[in-house]
Amino acid sequence: MTEERVERLLAEVHDDFGMIRVLEVADYRFLEFGDAIEQSCVFTADPSWLEYDYTRAMLIGALCHDAPESALFLGLGAGTLTQACLKFLQLEDVEAIELRPDVPRLAIEYLGLDDDPRLYIRIGDALELLETAESADLIFVDLYTDVGPGVGHLAWGFLENCQKRLNPGGWLVINQWATDDGKPLGAALLRGLYHRHYWELPVKEGNVILFVPADIDQTLDMDGLTARAEALAPRLGYSLQSLIKVIRPAT
């Protein structure tokens, strides 16, 4: 007999963009936008645990860099990926830009986001605040609403400026929706913008994670990436190798 799924509402707020809820089910807490659209899942015992393949794939994007010191997160959510990067990478400066002021508050209060001195959170629209952000070794784009990816995911100028904000040797990691043919949303735009010089990692949640280098001459060192992931596996508590195996050049 399976245990009944008991859902407990911990918080509900309404802002100019709609509703935000925090729910608890057994050992997990969920951040939801709008009509039960799940944005983040947190394992309560370890908020840095990445439950979903798309977040693990974004961590792989971080490991494309051999020694990142700075990171910029465009879209915070519950902060699980931010927590993981702060815990497992030697980062010194981390900035997060989040549109909705209640999101970081709820993340800290209910979802285990640490008040880490290396983390600076700014409230506002990433499309407007990007130009005032510090350049970074890693930039993560994860701008989702209750109806899908935000406009930044298909905005040529914004995506171009994300790449320009990278330090030399840096990597831009984009959580992009997949279309029915398995390609990333806006594939033609992306191919033109980045000159087909990026890598894709499709995941089972229906997303394609993009790894975009700072420069056209910069390549993805698969051997180095694999070695870094293997070295990290005992601390993570899971292996990333099955995901690394499906990385492909831009399609």
CSV table of N, CA, C and O in Angstrom, one decimal, residues 99-194:
chain,number,residue,atom,x,y,z
A,99,LEU,N,13.3,38.9,-10.6
A,99,LEU,CA,12.2,39.8,-10.9
A,99,LEU,C,11.3,40.1,-9.7
A,99,LEU,O,10.9,41.2,-9.4
A,100,ARG,N,10.9,39.0,-8.9
A,100,ARG,CA,9.9,39.2,-7.9
A,100,ARG,C,10.5,39.2,-6.5
A,100,ARG,O,11.1,38.2,-6.1
A,101,PRO,N,10.2,40.3,-5.8
A,101,PRO,CA,10.9,40.4,-4.5
A,101,PRO,C,10.5,39.3,-3.5
A,101,PRO,O,11.3,39.1,-2.6
A,102,ASP,N,9.3,38.7,-3.6
A,102,ASP,CA,9.0,37.7,-2.6
A,102,ASP,C,9.7,36.4,-2.9
A,102,ASP,O,9.8,35.6,-1.9
A,103,VAL,N,10.3,36.2,-4.1
A,103,VAL,CA,10.9,34.9,-4.3
A,103,VAL,C,12.1,34.7,-3.4
A,103,VAL,O,12.2,33.7,-2.8
A,104,PRO,N,13.1,35.6,-3.4
A,104,PRO,CA,14.2,35.4,-2.5
A,104,PRO,C,13.8,35.3,-1.0
A,104,PRO,O,14.4,34.6,-0.2
A,105,ARG,N,12.8,36.1,-0.6
A,105,ARG,CA,12.3,36.1,0.8
A,105,ARG,C,11.8,34.7,1.1
A,105,ARG,O,12.2,34.1,2.2
A,106,LEU,N,11.0,34.2,0.2
A,106,LEU,CA,10.4,32.8,0.5
A,106,LEU,C,11.5,31.8,0.4
A,106,LEU,O,11.5,30.8,1.2
A,107,ALA,N,12.5,32.0,-0.5
A,107,ALA,CA,13.6,31.0,-0.6
A,107,ALA,C,14.4,30.9,0.7
A,107,ALA,O,14.8,29.8,1.1
A,108,ILE,N,14.6,32.1,1.3
A,108,ILE,CA,15.4,32.1,2.5
A,108,ILE,C,14.5,31.6,3.7
A,108,ILE,O,15.0,30.8,4.5
A,109,GLU,N,13.3,31.9,3.7
A,109,GLU,CA,12.4,31.6,4.9
A,109,GLU,C,12.0,30.1,4.9
A,109,GLU,O,11.9,29.5,5.9
A,110,TYR,N,11.7,29.6,3.6
A,110,TYR,CA,11.1,28.2,3.6
A,110,TYR,C,12.0,27.2,2.8
A,110,TYR,O,11.7,26.0,3.0
A,111,LEU,N,12.9,27.7,1.9
A,111,LEU,CA,13.5,26.7,1.0
A,111,LEU,C,15.0,26.5,1.2
A,111,LEU,O,15.7,26.0,0.4
A,112,GLY,N,15.5,27.0,2.3
A,112,GLY,CA,16.8,26.7,2.7
A,112,GLY,C,17.9,27.5,2.1
A,112,GLY,O,19.1,27.1,2.1
A,113,LEU,N,17.6,28.6,1.4
A,113,LEU,CA,18.6,29.4,0.8
A,113,LEU,C,19.4,30.1,1.9
A,113,LEU,O,18.9,30.9,2.7
A,114,ASP,N,20.7,29.9,1.9
A,114,ASP,CA,21.6,30.4,2.9
A,114,ASP,C,21.9,31.9,2.6
A,114,ASP,O,21.9,32.4,1.5
A,115,ASP,N,22.0,32.6,3.7
A,115,ASP,CA,22.5,34.0,3.6
A,115,ASP,C,24.0,34.0,3.5
A,115,ASP,O,24.7,34.4,4.5
A,116,ASP,N,24.5,33.6,2.4
A,116,ASP,CA,25.9,33.5,2.1
A,116,ASP,C,26.5,34.8,1.8
A,116,ASP,O,26.0,35.6,1.0
A,117,PRO,N,27.6,35.2,2.5
A,117,PRO,CA,28.2,36.5,2.3
A,117,PRO,C,28.7,36.7,0.8
A,117,PRO,O,28.9,37.8,0.4
A,118,ARG,N,28.9,35.6,0.1
A,118,ARG,CA,29.4,35.7,-1.3
A,118,ARG,C,28.2,36.0,-2.2
A,118,ARG,O,28.5,36.4,-3.4
A,119,LEU,N,27.0,35.9,-1.8
A,119,LEU,CA,25.8,36.0,-2.6
A,119,LEU,C,25.2,37.4,-2.5
A,119,LEU,O,24.8,37.8,-1.3
A,120,TYR,N,25.0,38.1,-3.6
A,120,TYR,CA,24.3,39.4,-3.6
A,120,TYR,C,23.1,39.3,-4.5
A,120,TYR,O,23.2,38.9,-5.7
A,121,ILE,N,21.9,39.5,-4.0
A,121,ILE,CA,20.7,39.4,-4.7
A,121,ILE,C,20.1,40.8,-5.0
A,121,ILE,O,20.0,41.6,-4.1
A,122,ARG,N,19.8,41.0,-6.3
A,122,ARG,CA,19.2,42.3,-6.7
A,122,ARG,C,17.8,42.0,-7.3
A,122,ARG,O,17.6,41.0,-7.9
A,123,ILE,N,16.8,42.8,-7.0
A,123,ILE,CA,15.4,42.7,-7.4
A,123,ILE,C,15.2,43.5,-8.7
A,123,ILE,O,15.5,44.7,-8.6
A,124,GLY,N,14.7,42.9,-9.7
A,124,GLY,CA,14.4,43.7,-10.9
A,124,GLY,C,14.4,42.8,-12.1
A,124,GLY,O,14.6,41.6,-12.1
A,125,ASP,N,14.1,43.4,-13.3
A,125,ASP,CA,14.1,42.7,-14.6
A,125,ASP,C,15.5,42.5,-15.1
A,125,ASP,O,16.3,43.5,-15.3
A,126,ALA,N,15.8,41.2,-15.3
A,126,ALA,CA,17.2,40.9,-15.8
A,126,ALA,C,17.5,41.6,-17.1
A,126,ALA,O,18.7,42.0,-17.3
A,127,LEU,N,16.5,41.8,-18.0
A,127,LEU,CA,16.8,42.4,-19.2
A,127,LEU,C,17.2,43.9,-19.1
A,127,LEU,O,18.0,44.4,-19.9
A,128,GLU,N,16.8,44.5,-18.0
A,128,GLU,CA,17.2,45.9,-17.7
A,128,GLU,C,18.4,46.0,-16.8
A,128,GLU,O,19.2,46.9,-17.0
A,129,LEU,N,18.6,45.1,-15.9
A,129,LEU,CA,19.7,45.1,-15.0
A,129,LEU,C,21.0,44.5,-15.4
A,129,LEU,O,22.0,44.7,-14.8
A,130,LEU,N,20.9,43.7,-16.5
A,130,LEU,CA,22.1,43.0,-17.0
A,130,LEU,C,23.3,44.0,-17.2
A,130,LEU,O,24.4,43.7,-16.9
A,131,GLU,N,23.0,45.1,-17.8
A,131,GLU,CA,24.1,46.1,-18.2
A,131,GLU,C,24.8,46.6,-16.9
A,131,GLU,O,25.9,47.1,-17.1
A,132,THR,N,24.2,46.6,-15.8
A,132,THR,CA,24.8,47.0,-14.5
A,132,THR,C,25.4,45.9,-13.7
A,132,THR,O,25.9,46.1,-12.6
A,133,ALA,N,25.3,44.7,-14.2
A,133,ALA,CA,25.9,43.5,-13.5
A,133,ALA,C,27.4,43.4,-13.8
A,133,ALA,O,27.9,43.9,-14.8
A,134,GLU,N,28.1,42.8,-12.8
A,134,GLU,CA,29.5,42.6,-13.0
A,134,GLU,C,29.7,41.5,-14.0
A,134,GLU,O,28.9,40.6,-14.2
A,135,SER,N,30.8,41.6,-14.8
A,135,SER,CA,31.1,40.5,-15.6
A,135,SER,C,31.4,39.2,-14.8
A,135,SER,O,31.8,39.3,-13.6
A,136,ALA,N,31.3,38.0,-15.4
A,136,ALA,CA,31.4,36.8,-14.6
A,136,ALA,C,32.0,35.7,-15.4
A,136,ALA,O,31.9,35.7,-16.7
A,137,ASP,N,32.5,34.7,-14.7
A,137,ASP,CA,33.0,33.5,-15.4
A,137,ASP,C,31.9,32.6,-15.8
A,137,ASP,O,32.0,31.9,-16.8
A,138,LEU,N,30.8,32.6,-15.1
A,138,LEU,CA,29.6,31.8,-15.4
A,138,LEU,C,28.4,32.7,-15.4
A,138,LEU,O,28.2,33.5,-14.4
A,139,ILE,N,27.5,32.6,-16.4
A,139,ILE,CA,26.2,33.3,-16.4
A,139,ILE,C,25.1,32.2,-16.7
A,139,ILE,O,25.2,31.5,-17.6
A,140,PHE,N,24.1,32.2,-15.8
A,140,PHE,CA,23.0,31.3,-15.9
A,140,PHE,C,21.7,32.0,-16.3
A,140,PHE,O,21.4,33.0,-15.6
A,141,VAL,N,21.1,31.6,-17.3
A,141,VAL,CA,19.8,32.2,-17.7
A,141,VAL,C,18.7,31.2,-17.5
A,141,VAL,O,18.6,30.2,-18.1
A,142,ASP,N,17.8,31.6,-16.6
A,142,ASP,CA,16.7,30.7,-16.2
A,142,ASP,C,15.5,31.5,-15.8
A,142,ASP,O,15.1,31.6,-14.7
A,143,LEU,N,14.9,32.2,-16.8
A,143,LEU,CA,13.9,33.2,-16.6
A,143,LEU,C,12.5,32.6,-17.0
A,143,LEU,O,12.1,32.8,-18.1
A,144,TYR,N,11.9,32.0,-16.1
A,144,TYR,CA,10.6,31.3,-16.4
A,144,TYR,C,9.5,31.9,-15.6
A,144,TYR,O,9.7,32.3,-14.4
A,145,THR,N,8.3,32.0,-16.2
A,145,THR,CA,7.1,32.5,-15.5
A,145,THR,C,6.1,31.3,-15.4
A,145,THR,O,6.5,30.2,-15.7
A,146,ASP,N,4.9,31.6,-15.0
A,146,ASP,CA,3.9,30.5,-14.9
A,146,ASP,C,3.4,30.1,-16.3
A,146,ASP,O,2.6,29.1,-16.4
A,147,VAL,N,3.8,30.7,-17.4
A,147,VAL,CA,3.3,30.3,-18.7
A,147,VAL,C,4.5,29.9,-19.6
A,147,VAL,O,4.3,29.7,-20.8
A,148,GLY,N,5.7,29.8,-19.1
A,148,GLY,CA,6.8,29.3,-19.9
A,148,GLY,C,8.0,30.3,-19.8
A,148,GLY,O,8.1,31.1,-18.8
A,149,PRO,N,8.9,30.2,-20.7
A,149,PRO,CA,10.2,31.0,-20.7
A,149,PRO,C,9.9,32.4,-20.8
A,149,PRO,O,9.0,32.8,-21.6
A,150,GLY,N,10.6,33.3,-20.1
A,150,GLY,CA,10.4,34.7,-20.2
A,150,GLY,C,11.0,35.2,-21.6
A,150,GLY,O,11.6,34.5,-22.3
A,151,VAL,N,10.7,36.5,-21.9
A,151,VAL,CA,11.0,37.0,-23.2
A,151,VAL,C,12.5,37.0,-23.4
A,151,VAL,O,13.0,37.0,-24.6
A,152,GLY,N,13.3,37.0,-22.3
A,152,GLY,CA,14.8,37.0,-22.5
A,152,GLY,C,15.3,35.8,-23.2
A,152,GLY,O,16.4,35.9,-23.9
A,153,HIS,N,14.6,34.7,-23.2
A,153,HIS,CA,15.0,33.5,-23.8
A,153,HIS,C,15.0,33.5,-25.3
A,153,HIS,O,15.6,32.7,-26.0
A,154,LEU,N,14.3,34.5,-25.9
A,154,LEU,CA,14.3,34.7,-27.3
A,154,LEU,C,14.6,36.1,-27.7
A,154,LEU,O,14.3,36.5,-28.9
A,155,ALA,N,15.3,36.9,-26.9
A,155,ALA,CA,15.6,38.3,-27.2
A,155,ALA,C,17.0,38.3,-27.6
A,155,ALA,O,18.0,38.2,-26.8
A,156,TRP,N,17.2,38.6,-28.9
A,156,TRP,CA,18.6,38.6,-29.5
A,156,TRP,C,19.5,39.5,-28.8
A,156,TRP,O,20.6,39.0,-28.4
A,157,GLY,N,19.2,40.8,-28.5
A,157,GLY,CA,20.1,41.7,-27.9
A,157,GLY,C,20.4,41.3,-26.5
A,157,GLY,O,21.6,41.4,-26.1
A,158,PHE,N,19.5,40.8,-25.7
A,158,PHE,CA,19.7,40.3,-24.4
A,158,PHE,C,20.7,39.1,-24.3
A,158,PHE,O,21.7,39.1,-23.6
A,159,LEU,N,20.4,38.1,-25.2
A,159,LEU,CA,21.2,36.9,-25.2
A,159,LEU,C,22.6,37.3,-25.7
A,159,LEU,O,23.6,36.7,-25.2
A,160,GLU,N,22.7,38.2,-26.6
A,160,GLU,CA,24.0,38.7,-27.1
A,160,GLU,C,24.8,39.3,-26.0
A,160,GLU,O,26.0,39.1,-25.8
A,161,ASN,N,24.1,40.2,-25.2
A,161,ASN,CA,24.8,40.9,-24.1
A,161,ASN,C,25.1,39.9,-23.0
A,161,ASN,O,26.1,40.2,-22.2
A,162,CYS,N,24.4,38.9,-22.8
A,162,CYS,CA,24.8,37.8,-21.8
A,162,CYS,C,26.2,37.3,-22.1
A,162,CYS,O,27.1,37.2,-21.3
A,163,GLN,N,26.4,36.9,-23.4
A,163,GLN,CA,27.7,36.4,-23.8
A,163,GLN,C,28.8,37.5,-23.6
A,163,GLN,O,29.9,37.2,-23.2
A,164,LYS,N,28.4,38.7,-23.9
A,164,LYS,CA,29.4,39.8,-23.8
A,164,LYS,C,29.8,40.1,-22.4
A,164,LYS,O,30.9,40.6,-22.1
A,165,ARG,N,28.9,39.7,-21.4
A,165,ARG,CA,29.2,39.9,-20.0
A,165,ARG,C,30.1,38.9,-19.4
A,165,ARG,O,30.6,39.0,-18.3
A,166,LEU,N,30.4,37.8,-20.2
A,166,LEU,CA,31.3,36.8,-19.7
A,166,LEU,C,32.8,37.3,-19.7
A,166,LEU,O,33.2,38.0,-20.6
A,167,ASN,N,33.5,36.8,-18.7
A,167,ASN,CA,35.0,37.0,-18.7
A,167,ASN,C,35.6,36.1,-19.7
A,167,ASN,O,35.0,35.1,-20.1
A,168,PRO,N,36.8,36.4,-20.2
A,168,PRO,CA,37.5,35.5,-21.1
A,168,PRO,C,37.5,34.0,-20.5
A,168,PRO,O,37.8,33.8,-19.3
A,169,GLY,N,37.2,33.1,-21.3
A,169,GLY,CA,37.1,31.7,-20.9
A,169,GLY,C,35.8,31.3,-20.2
A,169,GLY,O,35.7,30.2,-19.7
A,170,GLY,N,34.9,32.3,-20.1
A,170,GLY,CA,33.6,32.0,-19.4
A,170,GLY,C,32.6,31.2,-20.2
A,170,GLY,O,32.8,31.0,-21.4
A,171,TRP,N,31.5,30.9,-19.5
A,171,TRP,CA,30.5,30.1,-20.1
A,171,TRP,C,29.1,30.6,-19.8
A,171,TRP,O,28.9,30.9,-18.6
A,172,LEU,N,28.3,30.7,-20.8
A,172,LEU,CA,26.9,31.1,-20.6
A,172,LEU,C,26.0,29.8,-20.6
A,172,LEU,O,26.1,29.0,-21.6
A,173,VAL,N,25.2,29.6,-19.6
A,173,VAL,CA,24.4,28.4,-19.5
A,173,VAL,C,22.9,28.8,-19.5
A,173,VAL,O,22.4,29.5,-18.6
A,174,ILE,N,22.2,28.3,-20.5
A,174,ILE,CA,20.8,28.7,-20.7
A,174,ILE,C,19.9,27.5,-20.6
A,174,ILE,O,20.1,26.5,-21.3
A,175,ASN,N,18.9,27.6,-19.8
A,175,ASN,CA,17.9,26.6,-19.6
A,175,ASN,C,16.8,26.9,-20.6
A,175,ASN,O,15.9,27.7,-20.4
A,176,GLN,N,16.8,26.3,-21.8
A,176,GLN,CA,15.9,26.6,-22.9
A,176,GLN,C,14.8,25.5,-23.0
A,176,GLN,O,15.1,24.3,-22.8
A,177,TRP,N,13.6,25.9,-23.4
A,177,TRP,CA,12.6,24.9,-23.7
A,177,TRP,C,13.0,24.1,-24.9
A,177,TRP,O,13.7,24.6,-25.8
A,178,ALA,N,12.5,22.9,-25.0
A,178,ALA,CA,12.7,22.1,-26.2
A,178,ALA,C,11.4,22.1,-27.0
A,178,ALA,O,10.3,22.1,-26.4
A,179,THR,N,11.5,22.2,-28.3
A,179,THR,CA,10.3,22.1,-29.2
A,179,THR,C,10.0,20.6,-29.5
A,179,THR,O,10.8,19.7,-29.0
A,180,ASP,N,9.0,20.3,-30.2
A,180,ASP,CA,8.6,18.9,-30.4
A,180,ASP,C,9.6,18.1,-31.1
A,180,ASP,O,9.7,16.9,-31.0
A,181,ASP,N,10.5,18.7,-31.9
A,181,ASP,CA,11.5,18.0,-32.6
A,181,ASP,C,12.8,17.8,-31.8
A,181,ASP,O,13.8,17.3,-32.3
A,182,GLY,N,12.8,18.3,-30.5
A,182,GLY,CA,13.9,18.1,-29.6
A,182,GLY,C,14.9,19.2,-29.7
A,182,GLY,O,15.9,19.2,-28.9
A,183,LYS,N,14.7,20.2,-30.6
A,183,LYS,CA,15.6,21.3,-30.7
A,183,LYS,C,15.2,22.4,-29.7
A,183,LYS,O,14.1,22.4,-29.2
A,184,PRO,N,16.2,23.2,-29.3
A,184,PRO,CA,15.9,24.3,-28.4
A,184,PRO,C,14.9,25.3,-29.0
A,184,PRO,O,15.0,25.6,-30.2
A,185,LEU,N,14.1,25.9,-28.2
A,185,LEU,CA,13.2,27.0,-28.6
A,185,LEU,C,14.1,28.1,-29.2
A,185,LEU,O,15.1,28.5,-28.6
A,186,GLY,N,13.7,28.6,-30.4
A,186,GLY,CA,14.5,29.6,-31.0
A,186,GLY,C,15.8,29.2,-31.6
A,186,GLY,O,16.8,29.9,-31.7
A,187,ALA,N,15.8,27.9,-32.1
A,187,ALA,CA,17.1,27.3,-32.6
A,187,ALA,C,17.7,28.1,-33.7
A,187,ALA,O,18.9,28.3,-33.7
A,188,ALA,N,16.9,28.6,-34.6
A,188,ALA,CA,17.4,29.4,-35.7
A,188,ALA,C,18.1,30.7,-35.2
A,188,ALA,O,19.2,31.1,-35.7
A,189,LEU,N,17.4,31.4,-34.3
A,189,LEU,CA,18.0,32.6,-33.7
A,189,LEU,C,19.3,32.3,-33.0
A,189,LEU,O,20.3,33.0,-33.2
A,190,LEU,N,19.3,31.2,-32.2
A,190,LEU,CA,20.5,30.8,-31.5
A,190,LEU,C,21.7,30.5,-32.4
A,190,LEU,O,22.8,30.9,-32.1
A,191,ARG,N,21.4,29.8,-33.4
A,191,ARG,CA,22.5,29.4,-34.4
A,191,ARG,C,23.1,30.6,-35.0
A,191,ARG,O,24.3,30.7,-35.2
A,192,GLY,N,22.2,31.6,-35.4
A,192,GLY,CA,22.7,32.8,-36.0
A,192,GLY,C,23.5,33.7,-35.0
A,192,GLY,O,24.6,34.2,-35.3
A,193,LEU,N,22.9,33.8,-33.8
A,193,LEU,CA,23.6,34.7,-32.8
A,193,LEU,C,24.9,34.1,-32.4
A,193,LEU,O,25.9,34.9,-32.2
A,194,TYR,N,25.0,32.8,-32.1
A,194,TYR,CA,26.2,32.3,-31.6
A,194,TYR,C,27.0,31.5,-32.6
A,194,TYR,O,27.9,30.7,-32.3
